[in-house]
Every structure is written in C-alpha cells, then in structure tokens.
Short mmCIF file of C-alpha atoms and ligand atoms in Angstrom, two decimals:
data_model
loop_
_atom_site.label_atom_id
_atom_site.label_comp_id
_atom_site.label_asym_id
_atom_site.label_seq_id
_atom_site.Cartn_x
_atom_site.Cartn_y
_atom_site.Cartn_z
CA UNK A 1 123.00 101.56 81.87
CA UNK A 2 124.15 99.06 79.27
CA UNK A 3 124.97 96.50 81.92
CA UNK A 4 121.49 96.94 83.43
CA UNK A 5 120.05 96.40 79.99
CA UNK A 6 122.11 93.25 79.52
CA UNK A 7 120.98 91.88 82.88
CA UNK A 8 117.32 92.61 82.12
CA UNK A 9 117.74 90.96 78.77
CA UNK A 10 119.37 87.89 80.30
CA UNK A 11 116.75 87.41 83.01
CA UNK A 12 113.98 87.71 80.45
CA UNK A 13 115.76 85.36 78.04
CA UNK A 14 116.00 82.61 80.66
CA UNK A 15 112.36 82.96 81.68
CA UNK A 16 111.15 82.90 78.07
CA UNK A 17 113.25 79.81 77.39
CA UNK A 18 111.62 78.10 80.34
CA UNK A 19 108.12 78.97 79.12
CA UNK A 20 108.88 77.77 75.58
CA UNK A 21 110.14 74.46 76.96
CA UNK A 22 107.36 73.94 79.48
CA UNK A 23 104.65 74.66 76.91
CA UNK A 24 106.17 72.41 74.28
CA UNK A 25 106.63 75.13 71.66
CA UNK A 26 108.56 73.54 68.80
CA UNK A 27 107.47 75.40 65.65
CA UNK A 28 107.31 78.96 64.33
CA UNK A 29 105.32 81.13 64.47
CA UNK A 30 104.63 81.16 68.20
CA UNK A 31 101.05 82.22 68.91
CA UNK A 32 101.02 84.27 72.14
CA UNK A 33 97.22 84.54 72.17
CA UNK A 34 96.82 80.75 72.09
CA UNK A 35 99.44 80.46 74.83
CA UNK A 36 97.61 83.01 77.02
CA UNK A 37 94.28 81.26 76.50
CA UNK A 38 95.83 77.92 77.44
CA UNK A 39 96.65 79.58 80.78
CA UNK A 40 93.02 80.71 81.16
CA UNK A 41 94.02 84.31 80.54
CA UNK A 42 91.35 86.12 78.61
CA UNK A 43 92.70 88.07 75.62
CA UNK A 44 90.83 90.90 73.93
CA UNK A 45 91.52 93.50 71.26
CA UNK A 46 90.89 97.04 72.39
CA UNK A 47 91.14 100.46 70.92
CA UNK A 48 93.73 102.33 72.97
CA UNK A 49 92.31 105.29 74.86
CA UNK A 50 95.71 106.87 75.36
CA UNK A 51 98.22 107.19 72.57
CA UNK A 52 101.32 105.07 72.94
CA UNK A 53 99.67 102.35 75.04
CA UNK A 54 100.40 98.97 73.45
CA UNK A 55 98.33 96.82 75.77
CA UNK A 56 97.20 96.12 79.31
CA UNK A 57 97.46 93.49 81.96
CA UNK A 58 94.29 93.22 84.03
CA UNK A 59 93.54 91.39 87.23
CA UNK A 60 90.09 90.37 88.31
CA UNK A 61 90.28 88.54 91.64
CA UNK A 62 92.70 85.73 90.98
CA UNK A 63 92.18 85.77 87.23
CA UNK A 64 94.15 87.72 84.62
CA UNK A 65 93.26 89.32 81.35
CA UNK A 66 95.25 90.86 78.52
CA UNK A 67 94.07 93.63 76.25
CA UNK A 68 96.09 94.61 73.20
CA UNK A 69 95.84 97.86 71.31
CA UNK A 70 94.66 97.84 67.72
CA UNK A 71 95.56 101.41 66.68
CA UNK A 72 98.62 100.04 64.92
CA UNK A 73 97.22 97.69 62.36
CA UNK A 74 100.10 95.24 62.34
CA UNK A 75 99.83 91.62 63.42
CA UNK A 76 103.48 91.56 64.44
CA UNK A 77 103.00 94.55 66.75
CA UNK A 78 99.85 93.03 68.26
CA UNK A 79 101.57 89.69 68.87
CA UNK A 80 104.43 91.52 70.52
CA UNK A 81 102.02 93.47 72.73
CA UNK A 82 100.36 90.28 73.97
CA UNK A 83 103.75 88.60 74.50
CA UNK A 84 104.88 91.67 76.49
CA UNK A 85 101.92 91.28 78.87
CA UNK A 86 102.74 87.59 79.20
CA UNK A 87 106.20 88.76 80.25
CA UNK A 88 104.64 90.62 83.19
CA UNK A 89 102.65 87.50 83.99
CA UNK A 90 105.64 85.13 83.96
CA UNK A 91 108.64 87.22 85.07
CA UNK A 92 109.34 86.97 88.80
CA UNK A 93 108.36 90.12 90.70
CA UNK A 94 106.54 91.73 87.78
CA UNK A 95 102.95 91.31 88.92
CA UNK A 96 103.72 92.99 92.25
CA UNK A 97 105.75 95.72 90.59
CA UNK A 98 103.48 96.63 87.69
CA UNK A 99 100.10 95.98 89.29
CA UNK A 100 100.79 96.56 92.98
CA UNK A 101 97.44 97.43 94.54
CA UNK A 102 95.88 98.29 91.20
CA UNK A 103 94.19 95.86 88.88
CA UNK A 104 95.42 97.39 85.66
CA UNK A 105 98.84 98.02 84.13
CA UNK A 106 99.21 99.99 80.90
CA UNK A 107 102.19 98.98 78.81
CA UNK A 108 104.47 100.75 76.38
CA UNK A 109 105.84 97.74 74.55
CA UNK A 110 108.33 97.80 71.70
CA UNK A 111 111.61 98.98 73.24
CA UNK A 112 110.33 102.53 73.65
CA UNK A 113 110.31 102.76 77.44
CA UNK A 114 113.22 103.22 79.85
CA UNK A 115 111.37 101.50 82.68
CA UNK A 116 113.16 98.36 83.89
CA UNK A 117 109.99 96.24 83.93
CA UNK A 118 108.93 97.39 80.49
CA UNK A 119 112.36 96.60 79.06
CA UNK A 120 112.35 93.15 80.67
CA UNK A 121 108.87 92.38 79.35
CA UNK A 122 110.03 93.49 75.88
CA UNK A 123 113.00 91.12 75.97
CA UNK A 124 110.73 88.36 77.20
CA UNK A 125 108.37 89.00 74.29
CA UNK A 126 111.19 88.93 71.74
CA UNK A 127 112.54 85.67 73.19
CA UNK A 128 109.11 84.07 73.36
CA UNK A 129 108.18 84.90 69.77
CA UNK A 130 111.67 84.26 68.40
CA UNK A 131 113.00 81.51 70.67
CA UNK A 132 116.43 79.90 70.48
CA UNK A 133 117.14 77.47 68.83
CA UNK A 134 114.11 77.78 66.48
CA UNK A 135 115.05 81.34 65.56
CA UNK A 136 118.79 80.71 65.25
CA UNK A 137 118.08 77.75 62.95
CA UNK A 138 115.87 80.01 60.84
CA UNK A 139 118.66 82.62 60.63
CA UNK A 140 120.91 80.08 58.92
CA UNK A 141 118.52 79.95 55.95
CA UNK A 142 117.54 83.62 55.94
CA UNK A 143 120.41 85.33 54.10
CA UNK A 144 121.77 88.56 55.49
CA UNK A 145 121.04 92.21 56.23
CA UNK A 146 117.55 93.64 55.89
CA UNK A 147 116.37 90.86 53.54
CA UNK A 148 117.05 88.32 56.30
CA UNK A 149 115.22 90.42 58.90
CA UNK A 150 112.23 90.84 56.62
CA UNK A 151 111.89 87.13 55.86
CA UNK A 152 112.29 86.24 59.56
CA UNK A 153 109.60 88.79 60.51
CA UNK A 154 107.28 87.11 58.05
CA UNK A 155 108.10 83.66 59.37
CA UNK A 156 107.66 84.61 63.06
CA UNK A 157 104.80 87.11 62.51
CA UNK A 158 106.75 89.74 64.40
CA UNK A 159 107.37 93.43 63.75
CA UNK A 160 110.40 94.51 61.74
CA UNK A 161 111.90 96.31 64.72
CA UNK A 162 111.54 93.44 67.19
CA UNK A 163 112.88 91.00 64.59
CA UNK A 164 115.81 93.29 63.79
CA UNK A 165 116.76 93.48 67.48
CA UNK A 166 116.51 89.73 67.97
CA UNK A 167 118.43 89.09 64.73
CA UNK A 168 121.23 91.35 65.98
CA UNK A 169 121.40 89.35 69.23
CA UNK A 170 121.54 85.97 67.45
CA UNK A 171 123.49 86.43 64.21
CA UNK A 172 127.14 85.50 63.84
CA UNK A 173 127.60 88.33 61.32
CA UNK A 174 129.07 91.70 62.20
CA UNK A 175 126.15 94.10 61.99
CA UNK A 176 124.14 96.70 63.87
CA UNK A 177 120.66 98.12 63.79
CA UNK A 178 119.72 101.67 64.66
CA UNK A 179 116.27 103.10 65.25
CA UNK A 180 116.14 106.85 64.74
CA UNK A 181 113.70 109.73 64.53
CA UNK A 182 114.57 113.04 62.86
CA UNK A 183 118.27 113.66 63.23
CA UNK A 184 118.58 111.67 66.49
CA UNK A 185 119.24 108.06 67.45
CA UNK A 186 116.57 106.36 69.57
CA UNK A 187 118.61 103.26 70.22
CA UNK A 188 121.15 100.92 68.72
CA UNK A 189 121.89 97.22 69.00
CA UNK A 190 125.20 95.69 67.88
CA UNK A 191 125.87 92.02 67.14
CA UNK A 192 128.49 90.25 69.29
CA UNK A 193 130.88 89.99 66.33
CA UNK A 194 130.68 93.74 65.76
CA UNK A 195 131.19 94.48 69.47
CA UNK A 196 134.56 92.73 69.20
CA UNK A 197 135.92 95.37 66.80
CA UNK A 198 138.49 97.34 68.75
CA UNK A 199 137.59 100.83 69.91
CA UNK A 200 133.95 100.95 68.82
CA UNK A 201 131.78 103.07 71.07
CA UNK A 202 128.15 102.50 71.95
CA UNK A 203 125.79 104.89 70.29
CA UNK A 204 123.66 106.48 72.96
CA UNK A 205 120.05 107.56 72.97
CA UNK A 206 119.70 111.10 71.69
CA UNK A 207 123.01 111.15 69.84
CA UNK A 208 123.02 112.90 66.47
CA UNK A 209 122.96 110.79 63.29
CA UNK A 210 126.11 111.07 61.15
CA UNK A 211 125.40 113.80 58.60
CA UNK A 212 127.11 111.83 55.88
CA UNK A 213 124.71 108.91 56.15
CA UNK A 214 121.78 107.75 54.02
CA UNK A 215 119.67 107.64 57.21
CA UNK A 216 120.27 111.32 57.94
CA UNK A 217 119.23 112.30 54.41
CA UNK A 218 116.21 109.95 54.46
CA UNK A 219 114.90 111.30 57.76
CA UNK A 220 114.88 114.86 56.43
CA UNK A 221 111.72 113.91 54.54
CA UNK A 222 109.07 112.80 57.09
CA UNK A 223 106.83 111.72 54.21
CA UNK A 224 109.30 108.99 53.26
CA UNK A 225 109.36 107.74 56.87
CA UNK A 226 105.58 107.72 57.14
CA UNK A 227 105.02 105.98 53.84
CA UNK A 228 107.50 103.24 54.75
CA UNK A 229 109.87 104.08 51.89
CA UNK A 230 113.27 102.47 51.65
CA UNK A 231 116.69 103.49 50.54
CA UNK A 232 120.21 102.16 50.71
CA UNK A 233 123.71 103.57 50.67
CA UNK A 234 127.14 103.12 52.07
CA UNK A 235 128.69 104.87 55.00
CA UNK A 236 131.67 104.40 57.24
CA UNK A 237 131.49 102.52 60.50
CA UNK A 238 133.78 105.22 61.93
CA UNK A 239 131.11 107.86 61.42
CA UNK A 240 128.69 105.83 63.53
CA UNK A 241 130.84 104.24 66.19
CA UNK A 242 134.24 105.93 66.15
CA UNK A 243 137.18 103.47 66.18
CA UNK A 244 140.51 103.98 64.42
CA UNK A 245 139.59 101.65 61.57
CA UNK A 246 138.16 102.84 58.34
CA UNK A 247 135.46 100.24 57.59
CA UNK A 248 132.96 100.66 54.80
CA UNK A 249 129.45 99.50 55.61
CA UNK A 250 126.27 99.07 53.63
CA UNK A 251 123.39 101.02 55.07
CA UNK A 252 119.82 99.84 54.50
CA UNK A 253 117.17 102.32 55.57
CA UNK A 254 113.46 101.61 56.07
CA UNK A 255 110.74 104.01 57.20
CA UNK A 256 108.65 102.43 59.96
CA UNK A 257 105.45 104.14 58.89
CA UNK A 258 103.12 105.44 61.55
CA UNK A 259 105.78 105.13 64.24
CA UNK A 260 107.57 108.13 62.73
CA UNK A 261 110.77 106.19 63.19
CA UNK A 262 113.37 104.74 60.87
CA UNK A 263 115.17 101.42 60.99
CA UNK A 264 118.75 101.30 59.73
CA UNK A 265 120.67 98.07 59.19
CA UNK A 266 124.44 98.46 59.01
CA UNK A 267 126.45 95.58 57.57
CA UNK A 268 130.21 96.13 57.16
CA UNK A 269 131.26 95.02 53.68
CA UNK A 270 134.54 93.56 54.88
CA UNK A 271 136.05 93.57 58.34
CA UNK A 272 139.85 93.95 58.41
CA UNK A 273 141.92 91.09 59.79
CA UNK A 274 142.52 92.49 63.26
CA UNK A 275 145.09 89.84 64.19
CA UNK A 276 147.16 90.70 61.15
CA UNK A 277 146.96 94.41 61.97
CA UNK A 278 148.10 93.73 65.51
CA UNK A 279 151.04 91.61 64.34
CA UNK A 280 152.08 94.32 61.90
CA UNK A 281 151.88 96.98 64.59
CA UNK A 282 153.94 94.89 66.98
CA UNK A 283 156.56 94.41 64.31
CA UNK A 284 156.70 98.15 63.53
CA UNK A 285 157.07 98.81 67.25
CA UNK A 286 159.97 96.35 67.54
CA UNK A 287 161.78 98.06 64.65
CA UNK A 288 161.53 101.54 66.14
CA UNK A 289 164.97 102.74 67.20
CA UNK A 290 165.23 103.17 70.95
CA UNK A 291 167.63 105.60 72.54
CA UNK A 292 168.93 105.11 76.00
CA UNK A 293 170.08 108.02 78.08
ZN1 ZN B 1 104.27 96.62 80.45
#
C-alpha cells in the first residue's frame, strides 16, 4: 500500500517536473487555469451537483475542458482541483483510464480518494503548484512547523492540507502531518528525516488518535473544527508512532472548517543522537558478562 503510494507519487512528480520545465514556469504562484488555457483547454467554474466532487475533466471530440467546483470557497482548493484535472490530462494512461468511452470524469481531489488515478493526479497537482526547486527554495525562508506551512500556502495559493503534505515531502526537518476526523486518523505523512528514526511505525487510515493528544481533545468539539479554530500542545512521538524512544513533540492543531477534518503538525522538540545511543548500547553489550557452558 505504502509502496504503491510512493510509486504513484514518484510517477506524478516526474511528470509535473516535465510540465513545469516545458512550460517555462519559473515563479510562484503557478496559475493552473492560465496553463490550461494555454493548452486550449476551456476552464469553467461550476457548482457541484454531487457533494464531494472537486472538478471534472470533459472531452468534446478532440478538445478538452475542465470544470472546477465552487462549493468550497477557497482559491487554494480550486487551484488544486484544476491542477488535479491537468494531472489526468498529462499523466500517461490517465485519459484512457478515467474517461474510457465516456466524455466526463468526476474527480475527488485532495488526497481523499483511494483510487490509484485520483492519488496520482493529486500528487501531480501538488508538484505542479509547488514545484521543486521553487518550493524548496521557499521553504528555506519560511520558518518551521505550521507557521511555515501557512506562509507557503499563501505564497503558492494552495490549500493548507496540500501545502502541509508537500512541505512534509520537501523539508529537511523531522516532522509529520496528520489529517483526522473525530477520533480517527484519515492519513499521515512523515518527512524523510522523521522516517529515519528507528522503530517508528506508519500510522494507518482509520487508526485511533492517541487519547493523550491535543488533537483528540480538539476533535471532541466539532464546532471548533468547523470554525477553523486552532490549538497547540505537546505530546509524545511514542503515542503516535510507537518506537522505543521517548521523544517530546509540539503538536499544532488546526480545524479545516467545512471539511470537518483537522490538520495536525507534529514537530519533535529535540531528536536524540541515535549514533550516540547505539554506541552506548554496544558498549553495554560488550561489558555484559558471558558464561560459557
Ligand atoms: Zn480525478
């Protein structure tokens, strides 16, 4: 499952990089509507008829159109929806897979679907709107934790969630983001530096939130989630990911409003020196008396 996700993400990353290069995109924010129009793809805003639909890819003869849903009044979300449809347009095999014999594909953009093509188009969108190296350069001046994510979202005109995911993929810091609803985890992304901590386990979809976390307490009040309240606290990385190390982490919690979901940013305050720990353990081991029979 995770490997599939990584492969999807990689394929989409490469394709988005190619598009950014070929279309001479060198500044932020990237405007996906302008890009679509430069390809003679018509783009229109549309009120979604079915809840949860973020946008549509349409085919009329040999021409394509993109409709994006306006029920979520957020420019970042709308940009992401258009970029997701562009993913279907550019990614090899997508047009056949998502349109087939039909002339209309309805999307569920925003890392909410388990469908392979939807996930790939989401990763494409994130990499198109927040391309390397423009985005990684911006990270260097953005600070850390939620404040960094928020300023990057403003700079790229992207949603908090999409920015948080992309930030986690690009930062050199040890950190993780978790999107949750109620007392359950929807998904989690860990930065490469955090993944290196020995014995951490992936948090899976549907897993329970740690009861001793600020997120768990925050989510007990749906009003706070809906009204995009914020809170912060500290918790232990162990409670979230297991591992034998006791690592304190700051926990920033933000209600995502009408999504009914919550974004949590975990930033360990101080990672132990794992090399030192290993050396100490090896030394202890070598001092243990051994008895031969
Ligand atoms: Zn789609």
